[in-house]
Amino acid sequence: MKTAFVFACVVVAALAASLSEEEKKLQEIHDKCQADPATYVDHELLHNLSANIDNPKVGAHMLCESKAVGLQKPNGELDLNVIKQKISLTVSDKAKVERLVKECAVKKQTPEKTAVNLFMCLDKDGVTYFHEF
């Protein structure tokens, strides 16, 4: 039992060491959202967002992450400047960044649906930076 625990600690430490600072921040945000019962969601639901777009737990979790990373303001409104800046971390083509902001940063019926749609749209275009954990 102790051996398994030590091995798990070594694996976690090795993985943490290999993450960039931004990835570590994203992991912390994800973990914080998962630690709150109001925003906890089964990982399987997150890995198939399109099939779970109307799931309130998925929406709550994605809004939690979106607000924490700055994509949405505390009131749920999109922050286009932050979205553009975050997309630019993984997309160097300025025209593509602008296109993605116009296509993906679209207000939906609720802040939760806005968050889910934003992540799904970006993922569809290969911008998976925001939710790999």
PDB file of C-alpha atoms in Angstrom:
ATOM      1  CA  MET A   1       0.000   0.000   0.000  1.00  0.00           C
ATOM      2  CA  LYS A   2       2.781   2.435   0.914  1.00  0.00           C
ATOM      3  CA  THR A   3       4.653   1.528  -2.254  1.00  0.00           C
ATOM      4  CA  ALA A   4       1.617   2.323  -4.397  1.00  0.00           C
ATOM      5  CA  PHE A   5       1.163   5.659  -2.638  1.00  0.00           C
ATOM      6  CA  VAL A   6       4.831   6.608  -3.120  1.00  0.00           C
ATOM      7  CA  PHE A   7       4.640   5.582  -6.784  1.00  0.00           C
ATOM      8  CA  ALA A   8       1.511   7.705  -7.278  1.00  0.00           C
ATOM      9  CA  CYS A   9       3.235  10.699  -5.679  1.00  0.00           C
ATOM     10  CA  VAL A  10       6.253  10.299  -7.960  1.00  0.00           C
ATOM     11  CA  VAL A  11       4.013  10.089 -11.046  1.00  0.00           C
ATOM     12  CA  VAL A  12       2.058  13.179 -10.018  1.00  0.00           C
ATOM     13  CA  ALA A  13       5.274  15.089  -9.312  1.00  0.00           C
ATOM     14  CA  ALA A  14       6.724  14.070 -12.678  1.00  0.00           C
ATOM     15  CA  LEU A  15       3.580  15.143 -14.508  1.00  0.00           C
ATOM     16  CA  ALA A  16       3.466  18.448 -12.652  1.00  0.00           C
ATOM     17  CA  ALA A  17       7.095  19.125 -13.530  1.00  0.00           C
ATOM     18  CA  SER A  18       6.378  18.582 -17.225  1.00  0.00           C
ATOM     19  CA  LEU A  19       3.473  21.054 -17.339  1.00  0.00           C
ATOM     20  CA  SER A  20       4.023  24.633 -18.436  1.00  0.00           C
ATOM     21  CA  GLU A  21       3.060  27.402 -16.023  1.00  0.00           C
ATOM     22  CA  GLU A  22      -0.123  28.068 -18.023  1.00  0.00           C
ATOM     23  CA  GLU A  23      -1.022  24.371 -18.004  1.00  0.00           C
ATOM     24  CA  LYS A  24      -0.467  24.266 -14.243  1.00  0.00           C
ATOM     25  CA  LYS A  25      -2.791  27.232 -13.850  1.00  0.00           C
ATOM     26  CA  LEU A  26      -5.441  25.489 -15.953  1.00  0.00           C
ATOM     27  CA  GLN A  27      -5.058  22.298 -13.939  1.00  0.00           C
ATOM     28  CA  GLU A  28      -5.497  24.258 -10.702  1.00  0.00           C
ATOM     29  CA  ILE A  29      -8.619  25.929 -12.083  1.00  0.00           C
ATOM     30  CA  HIS A  30     -10.047  22.596 -13.176  1.00  0.00           C
ATOM     31  CA  ASP A  31      -9.264  21.029  -9.797  1.00  0.00           C
ATOM     32  CA  LYS A  32     -10.855  23.942  -7.948  1.00  0.00           C
ATOM     33  CA  CYS A  33     -14.030  23.658 -10.024  1.00  0.00           C
ATOM     34  CA  GLN A  34     -14.083  19.892  -9.457  1.00  0.00           C
ATOM     35  CA  ALA A  35     -13.620  20.352  -5.695  1.00  0.00           C
ATOM     36  CA  ASP A  36     -16.826  22.383  -5.419  1.00  0.00           C
ATOM     37  CA  PRO A  37     -19.940  20.151  -5.303  1.00  0.00           C
ATOM     38  CA  ALA A  38     -21.863  22.823  -7.233  1.00  0.00           C
ATOM     39  CA  THR A  39     -19.447  22.643 -10.179  1.00  0.00           C
ATOM     40  CA  TYR A  40     -18.205  19.039  -9.964  1.00  0.00           C
ATOM     41  CA  VAL A  41     -18.910  16.952 -13.059  1.00  0.00           C
ATOM     42  CA  ASP A  42     -17.925  13.466 -14.164  1.00  0.00           C
ATOM     43  CA  HIS A  43     -14.975  13.637 -16.562  1.00  0.00           C
ATOM     44  CA  GLU A  44     -16.758  11.454 -19.117  1.00  0.00           C
ATOM     45  CA  LEU A  45     -19.362  14.179 -19.560  1.00  0.00           C
ATOM     46  CA  LEU A  46     -16.636  16.742 -20.187  1.00  0.00           C
ATOM     47  CA  HIS A  47     -14.965  14.586 -22.821  1.00  0.00           C
ATOM     48  CA  ASN A  48     -18.177  14.605 -24.850  1.00  0.00           C
ATOM     49  CA  LEU A  49     -19.431  18.175 -24.485  1.00  0.00           C
ATOM     50  CA  SER A  50     -21.630  18.129 -27.575  1.00  0.00           C
ATOM     51  CA  ALA A  51     -23.731  15.277 -26.193  1.00  0.00           C
ATOM     52  CA  ASN A  52     -23.999  16.992 -22.820  1.00  0.00           C
ATOM     53  CA  ILE A  53     -24.566  20.595 -23.837  1.00  0.00           C
ATOM     54  CA  ASP A  54     -27.832  20.785 -21.879  1.00  0.00           C
ATOM     55  CA  ASN A  55     -26.520  19.033 -18.765  1.00  0.00           C
ATOM     56  CA  PRO A  56     -26.686  21.627 -15.958  1.00  0.00           C
ATOM     57  CA  LYS A  57     -23.643  20.135 -14.175  1.00  0.00           C
ATOM     58  CA  VAL A  58     -21.563  20.416 -17.351  1.00  0.00           C
ATOM     59  CA  GLY A  59     -22.706  24.002 -17.817  1.00  0.00           C
ATOM     60  CA  ALA A  60     -21.901  24.918 -14.209  1.00  0.00           C
ATOM     61  CA  HIS A  61     -18.428  23.371 -14.480  1.00  0.00           C
ATOM     62  CA  MET A  62     -17.599  24.999 -17.788  1.00  0.00           C
ATOM     63  CA  LEU A  63     -18.798  28.396 -16.539  1.00  0.00           C
ATOM     64  CA  CYS A  64     -16.641  27.959 -13.432  1.00  0.00           C
ATOM     65  CA  GLU A  65     -13.570  27.335 -15.588  1.00  0.00           C
ATOM     66  CA  SER A  66     -14.441  30.049 -18.072  1.00  0.00           C
ATOM     67  CA  LYS A  67     -14.793  32.664 -15.326  1.00  0.00           C
ATOM     68  CA  ALA A  68     -11.649  31.491 -13.535  1.00  0.00           C
ATOM     69  CA  VAL A  69      -9.503  31.751 -16.666  1.00  0.00           C
ATOM     70  CA  GLY A  70     -11.085  35.129 -17.494  1.00  0.00           C
ATOM     71  CA  LEU A  71     -13.022  34.239 -20.634  1.00  0.00           C
ATOM     72  CA  GLN A  72     -16.229  35.291 -18.927  1.00  0.00           C
ATOM     73  CA  LYS A  73     -16.663  38.034 -16.376  1.00  0.00           C
ATOM     74  CA  PRO A  74     -18.175  37.366 -12.927  1.00  0.00           C
ATOM     75  CA  ASN A  75     -21.608  38.289 -14.344  1.00  0.00           C
ATOM     76  CA  GLY A  76     -21.196  35.697 -17.143  1.00  0.00           C
ATOM     77  CA  GLU A  77     -20.591  38.189 -19.963  1.00  0.00           C
ATOM     78  CA  LEU A  78     -17.855  37.289 -22.434  1.00  0.00           C
ATOM     79  CA  ASP A  79     -14.555  39.168 -22.162  1.00  0.00           C
ATOM     80  CA  LEU A  80     -13.533  39.441 -25.801  1.00  0.00           C
ATOM     81  CA  ASN A  81     -10.105  40.914 -25.068  1.00  0.00           C
ATOM     82  CA  VAL A  82      -9.166  38.011 -22.785  1.00  0.00           C
ATOM     83  CA  ILE A  83     -10.605  35.472 -25.223  1.00  0.00           C
ATOM     84  CA  LYS A  84      -8.509  36.956 -28.032  1.00  0.00           C
ATOM     85  CA  GLN A  85      -5.396  36.971 -25.839  1.00  0.00           C
ATOM     86  CA  LYS A  86      -5.890  33.330 -24.746  1.00  0.00           C
ATOM     87  CA  ILE A  87      -6.548  32.096 -28.280  1.00  0.00           C
ATOM     88  CA  SER A  88      -3.372  33.900 -29.378  1.00  0.00           C
ATOM     89  CA  LEU A  89      -1.385  31.692 -27.004  1.00  0.00           C
ATOM     90  CA  THR A  90      -1.930  28.754 -29.348  1.00  0.00           C
ATOM     91  CA  VAL A  91      -2.877  30.397 -32.665  1.00  0.00           C
ATOM     92  CA  SER A  92      -0.310  32.669 -34.304  1.00  0.00           C
ATOM     93  CA  ASP A  93      -2.392  33.655 -37.360  1.00  0.00           C
ATOM     94  CA  LYS A  94      -4.106  36.941 -36.381  1.00  0.00           C
ATOM     95  CA  ALA A  95      -6.838  36.499 -39.002  1.00  0.00           C
ATOM     96  CA  LYS A  96      -7.687  33.081 -37.573  1.00  0.00           C
ATOM     97  CA  VAL A  97      -7.758  34.525 -34.049  1.00  0.00           C
ATOM     98  CA  GLU A  98     -10.227  37.193 -35.176  1.00  0.00           C
ATOM     99  CA  ARG A  99     -12.359  34.616 -36.992  1.00  0.00           C
ATOM    100  CA  LEU A 100     -12.435  32.359 -33.930  1.00  0.00           C
ATOM    101  CA  VAL A 101     -13.447  35.221 -31.650  1.00  0.00           C
ATOM    102  CA  LYS A 102     -16.306  36.151 -34.002  1.00  0.00           C
ATOM    103  CA  GLU A 103     -17.477  32.550 -34.442  1.00  0.00           C
ATOM    104  CA  CYS A 104     -16.962  31.238 -30.924  1.00  0.00           C
ATOM    105  CA  ALA A 105     -17.430  34.142 -28.529  1.00  0.00           C
ATOM    106  CA  VAL A 106     -21.191  34.278 -28.955  1.00  0.00           C
ATOM    107  CA  LYS A 107     -23.632  34.954 -26.141  1.00  0.00           C
ATOM    108  CA  LYS A 108     -26.167  32.134 -25.752  1.00  0.00           C
ATOM    109  CA  GLN A 109     -29.352  31.805 -23.664  1.00  0.00           C
ATOM    110  CA  THR A 110     -27.431  31.437 -20.390  1.00  0.00           C
ATOM    111  CA  PRO A 111     -23.856  32.062 -19.232  1.00  0.00           C
ATOM    112  CA  GLU A 112     -23.471  28.287 -18.800  1.00  0.00           C
ATOM    113  CA  LYS A 113     -24.484  27.557 -22.402  1.00  0.00           C
ATOM    114  CA  THR A 114     -22.232  30.400 -23.537  1.00  0.00           C
ATOM    115  CA  ALA A 115     -19.294  28.737 -21.768  1.00  0.00           C
ATOM    116  CA  VAL A 116     -20.015  25.263 -23.178  1.00  0.00           C
ATOM    117  CA  ASN A 117     -20.472  26.598 -26.702  1.00  0.00           C
ATOM    118  CA  LEU A 118     -17.298  28.664 -26.488  1.00  0.00           C
ATOM    119  CA  PHE A 119     -15.217  25.635 -25.493  1.00  0.00           C
ATOM    120  CA  MET A 120     -16.882  23.384 -28.098  1.00  0.00           C
ATOM    121  CA  CYS A 121     -16.410  25.917 -30.895  1.00  0.00           C
ATOM    122  CA  LEU A 122     -12.746  26.438 -30.076  1.00  0.00           C
ATOM    123  CA  ASP A 123     -12.170  22.697 -29.799  1.00  0.00           C
ATOM    124  CA  LYS A 124     -13.821  22.170 -33.200  1.00  0.00           C
ATOM    125  CA  ASP A 125     -11.163  24.458 -34.669  1.00  0.00           C
ATOM    126  CA  GLY A 126      -8.336  22.646 -32.906  1.00  0.00           C
ATOM    127  CA  VAL A 127      -7.895  25.111 -30.047  1.00  0.00           C
ATOM    128  CA  THR A 128      -7.864  22.581 -27.222  1.00  0.00           C
ATOM    129  CA  TYR A 129      -5.763  24.702 -24.862  1.00  0.00           C
ATOM    130  CA  PHE A 130      -8.735  25.537 -22.676  1.00  0.00           C
ATOM    131  CA  HIS A 131      -9.891  22.115 -21.663  1.00  0.00           C
ATOM    132  CA  GLU A 132      -7.416  19.268 -21.890  1.00  0.00           C
ATOM    133  CA  PHE A 133      -7.710  18.173 -18.261  1.00  0.00           C
TER     134      PHE A 133
END
